[in-house]
Amino acid sequence: MSVFSQRDFADHEQVVFVSDDASGLKAIIAIHNSNLGPALGGCRMWPYASEDEAIRDVLRLSRGMTYKSALAGLKLGGGKSVIIGNPRTDKSPALLDAFATALNRLNGRYIAAEDSGTSVADMKYLAERTAHVAGIVDKPTDTGTRSGDPSPATALGTFVGIKAAVKAQLGRDSLEGVRVAVQGVGNVGFDLAQQLHAAGAQLWVTDIHKDNLVRAGSELGATVVAPEAIYGLDVDVFAPCALGAILNDQTIPQLKARIVAGASNNQLAEARHGSELMRRGILYAPDYVINAGGIIDVYYERTGFDRAALLKHVEGIYGTLLEIFERAAKEQRPTGEVADALAEARFKR
Ligand code: NAD
């Protein structure tokens, strides 16, 4: 196994390998950059096929968090952790206790949050043992309270991001009649679809869970399509809200949408696919910019929750994206490259 030679190892400040024989914990905590503040990022639990795969994942994800928080204007660095194991069968109180101890040893340099394979309940359990956890506070909403789940803020950021892309690419201020294909109507995708529907957009949706599709069809009048049919629809916007790496050599040639703007992480299979979208005249909203609502939400939780300030901050994604789109058009560069350069200018200072 090699670590230093991994492509994504570049620039990492600290990578910690944790093991605890008694509980079976095997975890990696990666701190990419803490120039702007403590490294905050999700704790993913996954049955990785190999340790190499786990290292690759944690390094790539922690690096991404640095860029995301910097561009969202947060005083946070980038970090991520992975626990190697099956979240359904290997997670135990003892394993989480050992993970909390590892967090305490880092003394706040890394702050964990919920991610694939971990839940708000897990974070609440950790919070009884360490202060270095986020995404645990119940927050006020228009109709009551919601849990620490940041999905509503992510959906709001994605919604204003789609509006920015529609403004830049189609020259329209309104979403009335705009045709949007949403891939995945789970926590973020369904909330986003609700907002799009309320704004007058026409919706197509897909998912692998039938109950999610039934809900979108009956509540939002969305047209349901098969998962493989979502790419080639004659729509204005393709909004990926399910999986990563869905912009690749197979899918890009199918796209008829002139805009790709959705919440999924790591949408481009490779960086060159950003150039390919540009070449085809498709405007791409860089994933870590448009889906930053969640990290902004978690940040406000730690700085004293002010709902009005949070919503204003998330809505700022509109302006950030417009700036990226304008620069990209002027400099004839892919939007992802422009976003990376803007982020680096902030955290490399
Ligand atoms: P989720 O699991 O609630 O929703 C994902 C949905 O996609 C599910 O309904 C699932 O059935 C569906 N899906 C899975 N495979 C599919 C396929 N092949 N075709 C179509 N649908 C498929 O997850 P979420 O919290 O809504 O997150 C969605 C995406 O946004 C993920 O990529 C996540 O990493 C990213 N994201 C989420 C947040 C957040 O706050 N939740 C923040 C930033 C980024």
Coordinates of C-alpha atoms and ligand atoms in Angstrom, one line a residue:
M1 CA 0.0 0.0 0.0
S2 CA 1.3 3.4 -0.9
V3 CA 0.1 6.7 0.6
F4 CA 2.6 9.4 -0.3
S5 CA 2.4 8.6 -4.0
Q6 CA -1.4 8.7 -4.1
R7 CA -2.6 11.4 -6.5
D8 CA -4.9 12.9 -3.9
F9 CA -2.4 12.9 -1.1
A10 CA -0.9 16.1 -2.4
D11 CA -1.0 18.9 0.1
H12 CA -2.6 16.9 2.9
E13 CA -1.6 18.3 6.3
Q14 CA -2.2 15.2 8.3
V15 CA -3.6 11.7 7.8
V16 CA -4.4 9.6 10.8
F17 CA -4.8 5.8 10.8
V18 CA -6.8 4.5 13.7
S19 CA -7.3 1.0 14.9
D20 CA -8.9 -0.6 17.9
D21 CA -8.7 -4.3 18.2
A22 CA -11.4 -4.6 20.9
S23 CA -14.1 -3.0 18.9
G24 CA -12.8 -3.8 15.4
L25 CA -12.5 -0.1 14.5
K26 CA -10.4 0.6 11.5
A27 CA -10.6 4.2 10.4
I28 CA -8.7 6.9 8.5
I29 CA -9.1 10.6 9.3
A30 CA -7.7 12.9 6.7
I31 CA -7.1 16.6 7.2
H32 CA -6.4 18.3 3.9
N33 CA -6.1 21.9 4.9
S34 CA -6.9 24.0 8.0
N35 CA -5.7 27.4 6.9
L36 CA -9.3 28.8 7.2
G37 CA -10.4 26.9 10.2
P38 CA -10.8 23.4 11.7
A39 CA -11.3 20.6 9.1
L40 CA -14.9 19.6 8.9
G41 CA -16.3 16.8 6.9
G42 CA -18.5 13.7 7.0
C43 CA -17.6 10.4 8.5
R44 CA -18.4 7.7 6.0
M45 CA -18.7 4.0 7.0
W46 CA -18.4 1.7 4.0
P47 CA -17.3 -1.9 3.4
Y48 CA -14.3 -0.9 1.2
A49 CA -12.9 -3.8 -0.9
S50 CA -9.4 -2.8 0.1
E51 CA -7.5 -0.4 2.3
D52 CA -6.1 1.3 -0.8
E53 CA -9.7 2.1 -1.9
A54 CA -10.5 3.5 1.6
I55 CA -7.4 5.7 1.5
R56 CA -8.2 7.0 -2.0
D57 CA -11.7 7.8 -1.0
V58 CA -10.8 9.7 2.2
L59 CA -8.1 11.7 0.6
R60 CA -10.2 12.7 -2.4
L61 CA -13.2 13.6 -0.2
S62 CA -11.2 15.6 2.4
R63 CA -9.5 17.7 -0.4
G64 CA -13.0 18.4 -1.9
M65 CA -14.2 19.7 1.5
T66 CA -11.4 22.3 1.6
Y67 CA -12.5 23.7 -1.8
K68 CA -16.2 23.5 -0.8
S69 CA -15.9 25.4 2.4
A70 CA -13.5 28.0 1.0
L71 CA -15.8 28.8 -1.8
A72 CA -18.8 28.9 0.5
G73 CA -17.0 31.6 2.5
L74 CA -16.8 29.6 5.7
K75 CA -14.1 29.7 8.3
L76 CA -13.6 25.9 7.9
G77 CA -10.9 23.7 6.5
G78 CA -11.3 20.4 4.7
G79 CA -11.3 17.0 6.2
K80 CA -13.1 13.7 6.0
S81 CA -13.0 10.3 7.8
V82 CA -13.8 6.8 6.7
I83 CA -14.6 3.8 8.9
I84 CA -13.9 0.5 7.1
G85 CA -16.8 -1.8 7.7
N86 CA -20.4 -2.6 6.9
P87 CA -22.6 0.0 8.6
R88 CA -25.4 -2.5 9.0
T89 CA -23.5 -5.3 10.7
D90 CA -20.2 -3.9 12.0
K91 CA -21.3 -0.7 13.7
S92 CA -21.5 -1.0 17.5
P93 CA -21.4 1.3 20.5
A94 CA -17.9 0.1 21.3
L95 CA -16.8 1.0 17.7
L96 CA -18.3 4.5 18.0
D97 CA -16.7 4.9 21.4
A98 CA -13.3 4.1 19.9
F99 CA -13.9 6.6 17.1
A100 CA -14.9 9.3 19.6
T101 CA -11.6 8.7 21.4
A102 CA -9.8 9.2 18.1
L103 CA -11.6 12.5 17.6
N104 CA -10.7 13.6 21.1
R105 CA -7.0 12.9 20.4
L106 CA -7.1 15.3 17.4
N107 CA -8.5 17.9 19.8
G108 CA -10.8 19.6 17.4
R109 CA -8.5 19.7 14.3
Y110 CA -11.1 17.5 12.6
I111 CA -14.9 17.7 13.2
A112 CA -17.0 14.8 12.1
A113 CA -20.5 14.9 10.6
E114 CA -23.0 12.4 9.1
D115 CA -22.3 10.8 5.8
S116 CA -23.1 7.6 3.9
G117 CA -23.3 4.8 6.4
T118 CA -23.6 7.1 9.5
S119 CA -26.7 8.8 10.8
V120 CA -27.7 11.8 12.8
A121 CA -28.3 9.3 15.7
D122 CA -24.7 8.1 15.4
M123 CA -23.5 11.7 15.6
K124 CA -25.6 12.4 18.6
Y125 CA -24.1 9.3 20.2
L126 CA -20.6 10.6 19.5
A127 CA -21.5 14.0 20.8
E128 CA -22.0 12.5 24.2
R129 CA -18.3 11.5 24.1
T130 CA -16.6 14.3 22.2
A131 CA -17.2 17.9 21.3
H132 CA -15.8 17.4 17.8
V133 CA -19.0 16.5 16.0
A134 CA -21.5 18.5 13.9
G135 CA -25.0 18.0 12.4
I136 CA -26.7 17.2 15.7
V137 CA -28.8 20.2 16.7
D138 CA -32.5 20.3 16.0
K139 CA -33.3 23.5 14.0
P140 CA -36.3 25.7 13.6
T141 CA -38.3 25.7 10.4
D142 CA -41.4 27.4 9.1
T143 CA -43.5 24.6 10.5
G144 CA -41.7 23.4 13.6
T145 CA -38.2 21.9 14.0
R146 CA -36.0 19.6 11.9
S147 CA -33.1 17.3 12.9
G148 CA -29.5 18.0 12.3
D149 CA -29.9 16.7 8.7
P150 CA -28.6 19.4 6.4
S151 CA -30.5 18.2 3.3
P152 CA -33.1 21.1 3.3
A153 CA -30.2 23.6 3.1
T154 CA -28.6 21.6 0.4
A155 CA -31.8 21.5 -1.6
L156 CA -32.3 25.3 -1.2
G157 CA -28.7 25.9 -2.4
T158 CA -29.3 23.6 -5.4
F159 CA -32.5 25.4 -6.2
V160 CA -30.9 28.9 -6.3
G161 CA -28.0 27.4 -8.2
I162 CA -30.3 26.1 -10.9
K163 CA -31.9 29.6 -11.1
A164 CA -28.4 31.1 -11.6
A165 CA -27.6 28.6 -14.3
V166 CA -30.9 29.3 -16.0
K167 CA -30.2 33.0 -15.9
A168 CA -26.7 32.6 -17.3
Q169 CA -27.5 30.1 -20.0
L170 CA -31.1 30.8 -21.0
G171 CA -31.2 34.5 -20.0
R172 CA -34.4 33.9 -17.9
D173 CA -35.1 35.1 -14.4
S174 CA -38.1 32.7 -13.9
L175 CA -38.3 28.9 -13.8
E176 CA -41.9 29.0 -15.1
G177 CA -42.1 26.3 -17.7
V178 CA -38.4 25.4 -17.5
R179 CA -38.0 21.6 -18.0
V180 CA -35.9 19.9 -15.4
A181 CA -34.9 16.2 -15.1
V182 CA -34.1 15.2 -11.5
Q183 CA -32.0 12.0 -11.0
G184 CA -32.8 10.7 -7.5
V185 CA -35.7 12.0 -5.5
G186 CA -34.4 11.1 -2.0
N187 CA -33.7 13.6 0.8
V188 CA -32.3 16.4 -1.4
G189 CA -33.8 15.5 -4.7
F190 CA -37.4 15.5 -3.5
D191 CA -37.1 18.7 -1.6
L192 CA -35.5 20.3 -4.7
A193 CA -38.3 18.9 -6.9
Q194 CA -40.9 20.5 -4.5
Q195 CA -39.2 23.9 -4.9
L196 CA -39.0 23.6 -8.6
H197 CA -42.6 22.6 -8.9
A198 CA -43.7 25.6 -6.7
A199 CA -41.6 27.8 -9.1
G200 CA -43.6 26.5 -12.1
A201 CA -40.9 24.2 -13.5
Q202 CA -42.0 21.0 -15.5
L203 CA -40.5 17.9 -13.9
W204 CA -39.2 14.5 -15.0
V205 CA -37.8 12.2 -12.3
T206 CA -36.2 8.9 -11.8
D207 CA -35.1 6.8 -8.8
I208 CA -34.4 3.2 -8.0
H209 CA -37.0 3.2 -5.2
K210 CA -40.6 3.0 -6.4
D211 CA -42.1 4.7 -3.4
N212 CA -40.0 7.8 -4.0
L213 CA -41.3 7.9 -7.6
V214 CA -44.9 7.4 -6.6
R215 CA -44.6 10.4 -4.2
A216 CA -43.0 12.6 -6.9
G217 CA -45.6 11.6 -9.4
S218 CA -48.6 12.1 -7.2
E219 CA -47.5 15.2 -5.2
L220 CA -45.7 17.1 -7.9
G221 CA -47.2 15.8 -11.2
A222 CA -43.7 14.8 -12.3
T223 CA -43.3 12.4 -15.2
V224 CA -41.5 9.2 -14.1
V225 CA -38.8 7.7 -16.3
A226 CA -36.5 4.6 -16.0
P227 CA -33.1 5.3 -14.5
E228 CA -31.2 4.9 -17.8
A229 CA -33.7 7.2 -19.7
I230 CA -32.9 10.3 -17.5
Y231 CA -29.9 11.4 -19.5
G232 CA -31.4 11.7 -23.0
L233 CA -34.6 13.6 -22.1
D234 CA -35.4 16.7 -24.1
V235 CA -35.2 19.1 -21.1
D236 CA -33.4 22.4 -20.2
V237 CA -31.7 21.2 -17.0
F238 CA -30.3 17.9 -15.8
A239 CA -30.1 17.8 -12.0
P240 CA -28.1 14.9 -10.7
C241 CA -29.2 14.2 -7.1
A242 CA -28.3 10.5 -6.6
L243 CA -24.8 9.3 -7.6
G244 CA -21.3 10.5 -8.4
A245 CA -19.4 10.0 -11.7
I246 CA -22.6 10.3 -13.7
L247 CA -21.0 12.7 -16.2
N248 CA -18.9 10.4 -18.3
D249 CA -18.1 9.1 -21.8
Q250 CA -21.3 7.1 -21.9
T251 CA -23.8 9.7 -20.6
I252 CA -22.5 13.1 -21.9
P253 CA -23.2 12.3 -25.6
Q254 CA -26.8 11.5 -24.6
L255 CA -27.5 14.9 -22.9
K256 CA -29.9 17.3 -24.6
A257 CA -30.1 19.6 -21.6
R258 CA -28.1 22.8 -21.9
I259 CA -27.5 22.9 -18.1
V260 CA -26.2 20.4 -15.6
A261 CA -26.9 21.6 -12.1
G262 CA -27.6 19.2 -9.2
A263 CA -26.6 18.2 -5.7
S264 CA -24.6 15.0 -6.2
N265 CA -21.0 15.0 -5.1
N266 CA -18.2 14.3 -7.6
Q267 CA -20.4 14.4 -10.7
L268 CA -17.6 14.4 -13.3
A269 CA -16.1 11.0 -13.7
E270 CA -12.8 12.7 -14.6
A271 CA -11.8 16.4 -14.8
R272 CA -11.7 16.2 -18.6
H273 CA -15.4 15.7 -18.7
G274 CA -15.8 19.3 -17.5
S275 CA -14.0 20.3 -20.7
E276 CA -16.2 18.0 -22.8
L277 CA -19.4 19.6 -21.4
M278 CA -18.0 23.1 -22.2
R279 CA -17.1 21.9 -25.7
R280 CA -20.7 20.8 -26.2
G281 CA -22.1 24.2 -25.0
I282 CA -23.5 22.6 -21.8
L283 CA -23.2 24.8 -18.7
Y284 CA -22.0 22.8 -15.7
A285 CA -22.6 24.1 -12.1
P286 CA -19.6 22.8 -10.2
D287 CA -21.0 20.2 -7.7
Y288 CA -19.2 21.4 -4.7
V289 CA -20.3 25.0 -5.2
I290 CA -24.0 24.2 -5.8
N291 CA -24.3 21.6 -3.1
A292 CA -22.6 23.7 -0.3
G293 CA -25.9 24.4 1.5
G294 CA -25.3 21.4 3.7
I295 CA -21.9 22.5 5.0
I296 CA -23.2 26.0 5.4
D297 CA -26.0 24.6 7.6
V298 CA -23.6 22.6 9.7
Y299 CA -21.3 25.7 10.1
Y300 CA -24.2 27.8 11.4
E301 CA -25.0 25.2 13.9
R302 CA -21.6 25.6 15.4
T303 CA -21.6 29.4 15.4
G304 CA -25.0 29.9 17.1
F305 CA -28.0 29.1 14.9
D306 CA -29.4 32.2 13.1
R307 CA -32.0 31.0 10.6
A308 CA -32.3 34.2 8.6
A309 CA -28.5 34.5 8.3
L310 CA -28.2 30.9 7.3
L311 CA -30.8 31.2 4.5
K312 CA -29.1 34.4 3.2
H313 CA -25.8 32.6 3.2
V314 CA -27.1 29.6 1.3
E315 CA -28.9 31.9 -1.2
G316 CA -25.4 33.5 -1.8
I317 CA -24.7 30.4 -3.9
Y318 CA -26.7 32.2 -6.7
G319 CA -24.1 35.0 -6.8
T320 CA -21.1 32.7 -6.5
L321 CA -22.2 30.6 -9.4
L322 CA -23.0 33.7 -11.6
E323 CA -19.5 34.9 -10.9
I324 CA -18.0 31.5 -11.9
F325 CA -20.2 31.3 -15.1
E326 CA -19.2 34.8 -16.1
R327 CA -15.5 34.2 -15.6
A328 CA -15.6 30.9 -17.4
A329 CA -17.3 32.4 -20.4
K330 CA -14.8 35.3 -20.5
E331 CA -11.8 33.1 -20.1
Q332 CA -13.1 30.2 -22.1
R333 CA -12.4 27.8 -19.4
P334 CA -14.4 25.0 -17.8
T335 CA -16.5 26.2 -14.9
G336 CA -14.9 23.6 -12.5
E337 CA -11.4 25.0 -13.2
V338 CA -12.6 28.6 -12.5
A339 CA -14.2 27.4 -9.2
D340 CA -11.0 25.6 -8.2
A341 CA -8.9 28.7 -8.9
L342 CA -11.3 30.9 -6.9
A343 CA -11.2 28.5 -3.9
E344 CA -7.4 28.1 -4.0
A345 CA -7.0 31.9 -3.9
R346 CA -8.9 31.8 -0.6
F347 CA -7.4 28.9 1.2
K348 CA -3.8 29.1 0.0
R349 CA -3.4 32.6 1.2
Ligands
NAD1 P1 -30.5 10.0 -0.6 O1 -29.9 8.7 -0.4 O2 -31.6 10.5 0.3 O3 -31.1 10.2 -2.1 C1 -30.5 9.6 -3.2 C2 -31.6 9.0 -4.0 O4 -31.0 8.5 -5.3 C3 -32.3 7.8 -3.4 O5 -33.7 8.0 -3.4 C4 -31.9 6.6 -4.2 O6 -32.9 5.6 -4.3 C5 -31.7 7.3 -5.6 N1 -30.8 6.5 -6.5 C6 -29.7 5.7 -6.1 N2 -29.2 5.2 -7.2 C7 -29.9 5.7 -8.3 C8 -29.8 5.5 -9.7 N3 -28.9 4.7 -10.2 N4 -30.7 6.2 -10.5 C9 -31.6 7.0 -9.9 N5 -31.7 7.2 -8.6 C10 -30.9 6.5 -7.8 O7 -29.3 11.0 -0.6 P2 -29.3 12.6 -0.5 O8 -29.0 13.0 0.9 O9 -30.6 13.1 -1.1 O10 -28.1 13.0 -1.4 C11 -28.1 13.0 -2.8 C12 -26.8 13.4 -3.4 O11 -26.4 14.7 -3.0 C13 -25.6 12.5 -3.0 O12 -24.7 12.4 -4.0 C14 -25.0 13.2 -1.8 O13 -23.6 12.9 -1.7 C15 -25.2 14.7 -2.3 N6 -25.1 15.6 -1.2 C16 -26.1 15.6 -0.2 C17 -26.0 16.5 0.8 C18 -27.0 16.5 1.9 O14 -27.1 17.5 2.6 N7 -27.8 15.4 2.0 C19 -25.1 17.5 0.8 C20 -24.1 17.6 -0.3 C21 -24.2 16.6 -1.3

